[in-house]
Short mmCIF file of C-alpha atoms in Angstrom, two decimals:
data_model
loop_
_atom_site.label_atom_id
_atom_site.label_comp_id
_atom_site.label_asym_id
_atom_site.label_seq_id
_atom_site.Cartn_x
_atom_site.Cartn_y
_atom_site.Cartn_z
CA MET V 1 108.19 74.01 95.84
CA LYS V 2 108.39 73.61 99.63
CA SER V 3 110.08 76.54 101.31
CA GLN V 4 111.97 76.83 104.59
CA VAL V 5 112.46 80.59 104.21
CA ARG V 6 109.98 81.50 106.91
CA GLU V 7 111.64 79.18 109.45
CA ARG V 8 115.08 80.60 108.61
CA ARG V 9 113.82 84.16 108.81
CA ASP V 10 112.10 83.54 112.15
CA GLU V 11 115.28 81.97 113.52
CA ALA V 12 117.21 85.05 112.43
CA GLY V 13 114.62 87.38 113.99
CA LEU V 14 114.03 89.23 110.76
CA SER V 15 110.85 90.76 109.40
CA GLN V 16 109.76 90.06 105.82
CA ALA V 17 110.70 93.65 104.98
CA ASP V 18 114.20 93.18 106.43
CA LEU V 19 114.78 90.12 104.27
CA ALA V 20 113.15 91.70 101.21
CA GLU V 21 115.42 94.71 101.39
CA ALA V 22 118.50 92.54 101.98
CA VAL V 23 117.95 90.49 98.82
CA GLY V 24 116.46 93.29 96.69
CA VAL V 25 112.82 92.29 96.24
CA THR V 26 109.50 93.50 97.60
CA ARG V 27 108.06 92.32 100.92
CA GLN V 28 105.17 90.78 98.98
CA THR V 29 107.61 88.56 97.08
CA ILE V 30 109.09 87.21 100.33
CA ASN V 31 105.54 86.63 101.58
CA ALA V 32 104.62 84.76 98.38
CA ILE V 33 107.75 82.57 98.64
CA GLU V 34 107.01 81.74 102.28
CA ARG V 35 103.43 80.83 101.43
CA GLU V 36 104.77 78.67 98.57
CA ARG V 37 102.78 80.63 96.03
CA TYR V 38 105.81 81.79 94.09
CA ASP V 39 108.95 79.84 93.17
CA PRO V 40 111.92 82.24 93.14
CA SER V 41 114.34 82.44 90.24
CA LEU V 42 117.66 80.64 90.60
CA GLU V 43 119.33 83.99 91.17
CA LEU V 44 117.01 84.92 94.04
CA ALA V 45 117.24 81.40 95.50
CA PHE V 46 121.05 81.70 95.55
CA LYS V 47 120.83 85.19 97.07
CA LEU V 48 118.66 83.78 99.87
CA GLY V 49 121.05 80.86 100.33
CA THR V 50 124.01 83.24 100.48
CA TYR V 51 122.19 85.48 102.93
CA PHE V 52 121.29 82.63 105.28
CA GLU V 53 124.69 81.01 104.69
CA CYS V 54 123.22 77.66 103.69
CA PRO V 55 122.86 75.63 100.48
CA VAL V 56 119.81 76.36 98.35
CA GLU V 57 118.61 72.78 98.98
CA ASP V 58 118.21 73.64 102.67
CA LEU V 59 115.81 76.45 101.79
CA PHE V 60 113.80 74.84 99.03
CA GLU V 61 112.60 71.31 98.51
CA PRO V 62 111.31 70.26 95.08
CA GLU V 63 107.92 68.62 94.64
CA PHE V 64 109.43 65.72 92.69
CA ASP V 65 111.44 62.84 94.13
CA PRO V 66 115.13 63.73 93.56
CA ASN V 67 116.04 60.02 93.53
CA GLU V 68 114.03 59.63 90.35
CA PHE V 69 116.54 61.84 88.52
CA SER V 70 119.65 60.60 90.27
CA ARG V 71 122.37 59.22 87.97
CA ARG V 72 123.08 56.47 90.50
CA MET Q 1 124.71 85.32 109.01
CA PRO Q 2 125.60 88.67 107.49
CA THR Q 3 124.08 91.67 109.17
CA THR Q 4 122.12 94.03 107.01
CA ASN Q 5 122.17 97.75 107.09
CA THR Q 6 118.41 97.61 106.66
CA GLU Q 7 117.72 97.38 110.33
CA SER Q 8 119.33 100.75 110.91
CA ASN Q 9 117.79 102.63 108.02
CA GLY Q 10 114.17 101.56 108.62
CA HIS Q 11 113.62 99.98 105.19
CA GLU Q 12 114.46 103.19 103.41
CA LEU Q 13 115.04 101.32 100.16
CA LEU Q 14 111.58 99.72 100.18
CA ALA Q 15 109.99 103.06 101.05
CA ARG Q 16 111.81 104.77 98.17
CA GLN Q 17 110.75 101.97 95.85
CA ARG Q 18 107.09 102.47 96.91
CA ARG Q 19 107.38 106.22 96.42
CA TYR Q 20 108.78 105.87 92.91
CA ARG Q 21 106.14 103.30 92.00
CA ARG Q 22 103.40 105.66 93.15
CA LEU Q 23 104.96 108.37 90.99
CA TYR Q 24 105.15 105.94 88.05
CA TYR Q 25 101.50 104.87 88.30
CA GLY Q 26 100.43 108.44 89.13
CA SER Q 27 102.03 109.68 85.91
CA VAL Q 28 100.14 107.06 83.90
CA ALA Q 29 96.89 107.99 85.67
CA VAL Q 30 97.43 111.70 84.96
CA ALA Q 31 98.27 110.92 81.32
CA VAL Q 32 95.18 108.81 80.65
CA GLY Q 33 92.78 110.65 82.99
CA GLY Q 34 93.93 114.05 81.75
CA PHE Q 35 93.52 113.03 78.13
CA LEU Q 36 90.02 111.61 78.68
CA ALA Q 37 88.90 114.65 80.73
CA ALA Q 38 90.25 117.23 78.28
CA ASP Q 39 88.84 115.32 75.30
CA TYR Q 40 85.45 115.09 77.02
CA LEU Q 41 85.50 118.86 77.64
CA GLY Q 42 86.24 119.50 73.95
CA TYR Q 43 89.99 120.18 74.15
CA PRO Q 44 91.56 117.15 72.46
CA LEU Q 45 94.88 118.87 71.75
CA VAL Q 46 95.21 119.87 75.41
CA GLY Q 47 94.42 116.24 76.21
CA ILE Q 48 97.24 115.05 73.94
CA ALA Q 49 99.64 117.52 75.62
CA ILE Q 50 98.66 116.23 79.09
CA TYR Q 51 98.97 112.66 77.84
CA TRP Q 52 102.47 113.16 76.50
CA ALA Q 53 103.54 115.07 79.62
CA GLY Q 54 102.32 112.15 81.75
CA ILE Q 55 104.09 109.57 79.57
CA VAL Q 56 107.34 111.57 79.63
CA ALA Q 57 107.05 111.76 83.45
CA MET Q 58 106.44 107.99 83.62
CA VAL Q 59 109.50 107.22 81.48
CA GLY Q 60 111.49 109.75 83.54
CA VAL Q 61 110.58 107.99 86.79
CA TRP Q 62 111.16 104.54 85.28
CA LYS Q 63 114.53 105.25 83.67
CA GLY Q 64 115.67 108.09 85.92
CA THR Q 65 116.18 106.00 89.02
CA ALA Q 66 118.72 103.28 89.70
CA LEU Q 67 116.09 101.51 91.80
CA GLU Q 68 114.36 98.47 90.36
CA LEU Q 69 110.70 99.45 90.46
CA PHE Q 70 109.40 95.95 89.73
CA ASP Q 71 110.93 92.77 91.07
CA GLU Q 72 111.04 89.33 89.47
CA ARG Q 73 107.69 88.20 90.89
CA GLU Q 74 105.95 91.24 89.43
CA VAL Q 75 107.60 90.61 86.06
CA ALA Q 76 106.48 86.96 86.25
CA LEU Q 77 102.92 88.04 87.08
CA GLU Q 78 102.92 90.44 84.15
CA GLU Q 79 104.16 87.71 81.80
CA ARG Q 80 101.49 85.31 83.10
CA ALA Q 81 98.76 87.92 82.66
CA THR Q 82 99.98 88.68 79.13
CA ARG Q 83 99.94 84.98 78.22
CA THR Q 84 96.44 84.51 79.64
CA ALA Q 85 95.13 87.62 77.83
CA LEU Q 86 96.66 86.47 74.51
CA ASN Q 87 95.18 82.97 74.98
CA LEU Q 88 91.73 84.43 75.68
CA LEU Q 89 91.90 86.64 72.60
CA ALA Q 90 93.20 83.71 70.53
CA PHE Q 91 90.19 81.69 71.63
CA VAL Q 92 87.90 84.49 70.37
CA LEU Q 93 89.79 84.77 67.09
CA ILE Q 94 89.89 81.01 66.47
CA LEU Q 95 86.15 80.61 67.06
CA VAL Q 96 84.63 83.89 65.92
CA VAL Q 97 86.55 84.83 62.77
CA PRO Q 98 85.98 81.57 60.86
CA ALA Q 99 82.32 81.58 61.96
CA LEU Q 100 81.85 85.15 60.67
CA THR Q 101 83.54 84.22 57.39
CA VAL Q 102 81.23 81.22 56.94
CA LEU Q 103 78.17 83.35 57.75
CA GLN Q 104 79.29 85.95 55.22
CA GLU Q 105 79.87 83.31 52.54
CA ILE Q 106 76.35 81.89 52.95
CA GLY Q 107 74.90 85.40 52.89
CA ALA Q 108 73.64 85.39 56.46
CA PHE Q 109 75.94 88.10 57.71
CA GLU Q 110 78.09 90.91 56.38
CA ILE Q 111 81.49 91.75 57.83
CA THR Q 112 81.52 95.55 57.85
CA PRO Q 113 84.76 97.52 57.29
CA ARG Q 114 84.63 98.47 60.99
CA MET Q 115 84.45 94.82 62.05
CA SER Q 116 87.22 93.97 59.62
CA GLY Q 117 89.35 96.67 61.25
CA MET Q 118 88.62 95.23 64.68
CA ILE Q 119 89.65 91.74 63.51
CA TRP Q 120 92.93 93.11 62.17
CA GLY Q 121 93.36 95.01 65.43
CA LEU Q 122 93.06 91.72 67.30
CA LEU Q 123 95.36 89.90 64.87
CA THR Q 124 98.16 92.49 64.95
CA PRO Q 125 99.49 91.58 68.43
CA TYR Q 126 99.87 87.96 67.26
CA ILE Q 127 101.76 89.03 64.14
CA VAL Q 128 104.09 91.16 66.30
CA PHE Q 129 104.42 88.25 68.75
CA ALA Q 130 105.37 85.86 65.94
CA VAL Q 131 108.08 88.22 64.66
CA VAL Q 132 109.51 88.82 68.15
CA TYR Q 133 109.38 85.09 68.91
CA VAL Q 134 111.34 84.24 65.75
CA VAL Q 135 113.95 86.90 66.60
CA TYR Q 136 114.36 85.54 70.15
CA ARG Q 137 114.53 81.97 68.87
CA LEU Q 138 117.22 82.82 66.36
CA ARG Q 139 119.22 84.56 69.08
CA SER Q 140 118.91 81.78 71.65
#
């Protein structure tokens, strides 16, 4: 899954440790998410969205084409 | 964006988490290392006492703190490692056990009681897994 967490964190002037502590995970987990080596759980994705005050879709982009699963 | 109190406390939470994890792993190391050392020196009962003391300390650290020692990524890694280990062992069981049985039946090899015990030792985790899986499936 493509991640915009690093961009958001840089914009906010936060370190990985700052963000990790704010959402209750380890710094390594934030690093893995930013490097797109770990897809966070829904709960963590929503925590990050809440923290950055943006929808989850702005932080994470799926690998598949969303239009393929659209009802319209 | 909400401000965090983390910037003022210098990541105290992460530091505490690291400290408790070191204590957790240290307790396990003392338990296992102490047992092996005492057993090697000819004091197995002392080894058992050290082992249990270490395990009690580990459980104390694990359950005695409100901090989450392992986050979701670590749990996911553990689950992945468990699945890979079980798959590797399954591969051994699927190939080796029938082959040994065939060899025994044609008289080319004898499965000793020790080997039989090892095979059952390998099979037991799968039996436990099957029971736990059925319980989870019934509950889901």
